[in-house]
Coordinates of C-alpha atoms in Angstrom, one line a residue:
Chain A
S233 CA -64.2 -53.4 137.6
Q234 CA -65.9 -50.4 139.2
Q235 CA -69.0 -48.5 138.4
G236 CA -68.4 -46.3 135.4
E237 CA -64.7 -47.2 135.1
E238 CA -63.0 -46.1 131.9
D239 CA -60.2 -47.8 130.2
P240 CA -57.6 -46.6 129.2
Q241 CA -57.1 -43.7 131.4
A242 CA -55.1 -41.9 128.7
L243 CA -54.9 -42.4 125.0
S244 CA -52.6 -40.7 122.4
I245 CA -53.2 -41.3 118.7
Q246 CA -52.5 -39.6 115.4
E247 CA -55.1 -37.7 113.5
G248 CA -57.1 -40.0 111.2
E249 CA -56.8 -43.0 113.5
N250 CA -59.7 -44.5 115.4
A251 CA -59.9 -44.1 119.1
T252 CA -61.6 -46.7 121.3
M253 CA -62.5 -46.2 124.9
N254 CA -64.1 -48.7 127.2
C255 CA -66.3 -48.4 130.2
S256 CA -67.2 -51.1 132.8
Y257 CA -69.8 -50.9 135.5
K258 CA -71.1 -53.1 138.3
T259 CA -74.8 -52.6 139.0
S260 CA -77.9 -52.8 136.8
I261 CA -78.5 -49.6 134.8
N262 CA -81.3 -47.9 133.0
N263 CA -79.0 -46.3 130.5
L264 CA -75.4 -45.4 129.9
Q265 CA -74.2 -42.0 128.6
W266 CA -70.9 -40.7 127.2
Y267 CA -69.8 -37.2 127.8
R268 CA -66.9 -35.1 126.6
Q269 CA -65.0 -32.4 128.5
N270 CA -62.5 -30.0 127.1
S271 CA -59.9 -28.7 129.5
G272 CA -61.4 -26.1 131.8
R273 CA -64.9 -26.5 130.2
G274 CA -68.1 -28.2 131.2
L275 CA -69.4 -31.6 130.2
V276 CA -70.9 -32.0 126.8
H277 CA -73.4 -34.8 126.3
L278 CA -72.4 -37.0 123.4
I279 CA -74.7 -40.0 123.2
L280 CA -77.1 -42.1 125.3
I281 CA -77.7 -45.8 125.0
R282 CA -80.4 -47.6 126.8
S283 CA -80.1 -50.9 128.5
N284 CA -82.1 -52.7 125.8
E285 CA -80.0 -51.3 123.0
R286 CA -76.7 -52.8 121.8
E287 CA -75.3 -50.2 119.5
K288 CA -75.9 -46.6 118.5
H289 CA -74.3 -44.3 116.0
S290 CA -74.0 -40.5 115.9
G291 CA -71.7 -39.0 113.2
R292 CA -68.2 -40.3 113.8
L293 CA -69.2 -41.8 117.2
R294 CA -70.2 -45.5 117.7
V295 CA -71.3 -46.7 121.1
T296 CA -71.8 -50.3 122.0
L297 CA -73.4 -51.8 125.2
D298 CA -73.0 -55.3 126.5
T299 CA -75.2 -55.7 129.6
S300 CA -74.1 -59.2 130.1
K301 CA -70.5 -58.1 130.5
K302 CA -71.6 -54.7 132.0
S303 CA -69.4 -52.9 129.6
S304 CA -69.6 -50.2 126.9
S305 CA -67.3 -48.9 124.3
L306 CA -67.0 -45.5 122.5
L307 CA -65.4 -45.5 119.1
I308 CA -64.4 -42.3 117.5
T309 CA -63.6 -42.8 113.8
A310 CA -61.2 -40.7 111.7
S311 CA -60.1 -38.7 114.7
R312 CA -59.3 -35.0 114.5
A313 CA -57.1 -32.8 116.6
A314 CA -60.2 -31.1 117.8
D315 CA -61.3 -34.4 119.4
T316 CA -58.7 -34.0 122.1
A317 CA -60.6 -34.0 125.4
S318 CA -61.5 -36.1 128.3
Y319 CA -64.3 -38.6 127.8
F320 CA -66.5 -39.9 130.6
C321 CA -69.0 -42.6 130.7
A322 CA -71.9 -42.3 133.2
T323 CA -74.6 -44.7 134.2
V324 CA -78.1 -44.0 135.3
N325 CA -79.6 -46.4 137.8
N326 CA -82.9 -48.1 137.4
A327 CA -84.6 -45.7 139.8
G328 CA -83.4 -42.9 137.6
N329 CA -82.2 -40.9 140.5
M330 CA -78.5 -41.3 140.3
L331 CA -75.9 -40.6 137.6
T332 CA -72.5 -42.1 138.3
F333 CA -69.4 -41.1 136.4
G334 CA -66.1 -42.9 136.0
G335 CA -62.7 -41.3 136.1
G336 CA -62.6 -40.6 132.4
T337 CA -60.2 -41.2 129.5
R338 CA -57.9 -38.4 128.4
L339 CA -57.7 -38.5 124.6
M340 CA -55.0 -36.6 122.8
V341 CA -55.1 -36.6 119.0
K342 CA -51.9 -35.4 117.4
P343 CA -52.1 -33.4 114.2
Chain B
G198 CA -46.0 -47.3 145.6
A199 CA -49.2 -48.3 147.4
V200 CA -52.4 -47.7 145.5
V201 CA -55.7 -46.6 147.0
S202 CA -58.7 -46.7 144.6
Q203 CA -61.8 -44.8 145.3
H204 CA -65.1 -45.2 143.5
P205 CA -67.1 -43.7 142.0
S206 CA -65.1 -40.7 140.9
W207 CA -68.2 -38.6 140.6
V208 CA -71.9 -39.1 141.3
I209 CA -74.9 -36.9 140.9
C210 CA -78.0 -38.0 142.8
K211 CA -81.5 -36.7 143.7
S212 CA -82.1 -35.4 147.2
G213 CA -83.2 -38.2 149.5
T214 CA -81.2 -41.0 148.0
S215 CA -78.3 -42.8 149.7
V216 CA -74.9 -42.9 148.0
K217 CA -72.1 -45.4 148.8
I218 CA -68.5 -44.6 148.2
E219 CA -65.8 -47.3 148.2
C220 CA -62.2 -47.0 149.2
R221 CA -59.9 -49.9 148.4
S222 CA -56.3 -50.5 149.1
L223 CA -55.2 -52.5 146.0
D224 CA -51.8 -53.8 146.9
F225 CA -51.6 -53.6 150.7
Q226 CA -53.6 -54.3 153.8
A227 CA -54.9 -51.2 155.5
T228 CA -55.9 -51.6 159.1
T229 CA -56.9 -48.0 159.2
M230 CA -58.6 -45.8 156.7
F231 CA -59.6 -42.2 156.9
W232 CA -62.5 -40.3 155.4
Y233 CA -62.2 -36.6 154.6
R234 CA -64.5 -34.0 153.2
Q235 CA -63.4 -31.0 151.2
F236 CA -65.5 -27.9 150.5
P237 CA -64.5 -25.7 147.5
K238 CA -61.3 -23.8 148.2
Q239 CA -60.9 -25.3 151.6
S240 CA -58.6 -27.9 153.1
L241 CA -59.5 -31.4 153.9
M242 CA -61.6 -32.0 157.0
L243 CA -61.3 -35.3 158.7
M244 CA -64.7 -36.9 159.1
A245 CA -63.9 -40.2 160.7
T246 CA -61.3 -42.9 161.2
S247 CA -62.2 -46.3 160.1
N248 CA -60.7 -49.4 161.7
E249 CA -61.1 -52.9 160.2
G250 CA -63.6 -54.9 162.2
S251 CA -64.6 -52.2 164.6
K252 CA -66.8 -49.1 164.7
A253 CA -65.5 -46.0 163.1
T254 CA -64.4 -43.0 165.2
Y255 CA -66.2 -39.9 164.1
E256 CA -64.9 -36.3 164.6
Q257 CA -66.9 -33.8 166.5
G258 CA -69.8 -32.5 164.5
V259 CA -70.0 -35.3 162.0
E260 CA -73.3 -37.2 162.2
K261 CA -72.5 -40.9 162.4
D262 CA -76.1 -41.8 161.4
K263 CA -75.7 -39.6 158.3
F264 CA -72.3 -40.8 157.2
L265 CA -72.2 -44.6 157.7
I266 CA -68.8 -46.1 157.6
N267 CA -68.1 -49.8 157.2
H268 CA -64.6 -51.2 157.2
A269 CA -65.4 -54.8 156.4
S270 CA -62.0 -56.0 155.4
L271 CA -58.4 -55.0 155.4
T272 CA -58.7 -53.7 151.8
L273 CA -62.1 -52.1 151.8
S274 CA -63.9 -49.3 153.6
T275 CA -67.2 -47.8 152.5
L276 CA -68.8 -44.4 153.3
T277 CA -72.5 -44.2 152.8
V278 CA -74.1 -40.8 152.7
T279 CA -77.7 -41.5 153.8
S280 CA -80.7 -39.5 152.6
A281 CA -78.4 -37.1 150.8
H282 CA -79.3 -33.4 150.6
P283 CA -77.8 -30.6 148.6
E284 CA -75.7 -29.5 151.5
D285 CA -73.9 -32.8 151.4
S286 CA -72.5 -32.0 148.0
S287 CA -68.8 -32.0 148.4
F288 CA -65.6 -33.8 147.5
Y289 CA -65.0 -36.9 149.6
I290 CA -61.5 -38.4 149.9
C291 CA -60.2 -41.5 151.6
S292 CA -56.8 -42.5 152.7
A293 CA -55.3 -45.7 153.9
S294 CA -52.3 -46.7 156.0
R295 CA -50.5 -49.9 155.9
S296 CA -50.7 -52.1 158.9
G297 CA -48.0 -50.8 161.2
G298 CA -47.1 -48.0 158.8
T299 CA -47.2 -44.2 159.2
E300 CA -47.6 -43.0 155.6
A301 CA -51.1 -42.4 154.3
F302 CA -52.0 -43.1 150.7
F303 CA -54.9 -41.1 149.2
G304 CA -57.7 -42.2 146.8
Q305 CA -58.5 -39.9 143.9
G306 CA -61.6 -38.6 145.6
T307 CA -65.3 -38.7 144.9
R308 CA -67.3 -35.6 143.9
L309 CA -70.8 -35.9 145.2
T310 CA -73.5 -33.5 143.8
V311 CA -77.0 -33.7 145.3
V312 CA -79.7 -32.0 143.3

């Protein structure tokens, strides 16, 4: 696994289904963040989970963090066509001076 | 086809920090790896040629103390941008060639932003 590596790279689901994306990293982190990017647009910050947290919720988003496995997951429940976008996880190092992104997961939600 | 994996895909760091970029050949042995830099709307610029087990060969104008290259094995080369500054912000791409081959396979690139 590589720092901030997302899995799967692409995901296609039907509206109403849940979408799960995973992220793995290699080094110790201060926090892990998930971002969304619509085609041709900038990144939108979704949620931040700190290294001492295990789970966070925000609306239809649920993020988990397992520091022992150096992995995180983003779950989008009851997906909508408008959720179609690329989702990136990013890690912040303990020094707080570096934000490292993975390659992203392209999610397509079919109406 | 041969796969070259480059990580991370994107990194944002504060000025003064050092950033390491990895280039791995996943299913073949690469005696030689190449590091390129690409500025917006410009073509790739070869920075250095990395040979396994020996010192990298840098192109003219590329500071070897600034861009440290280590080709420690036949499947891994790393580029470390030391004490990064905003002018180092760029897209860095590696490529690898099979031992005895002529075709180069490219990684997906790393976007470095120094703030």
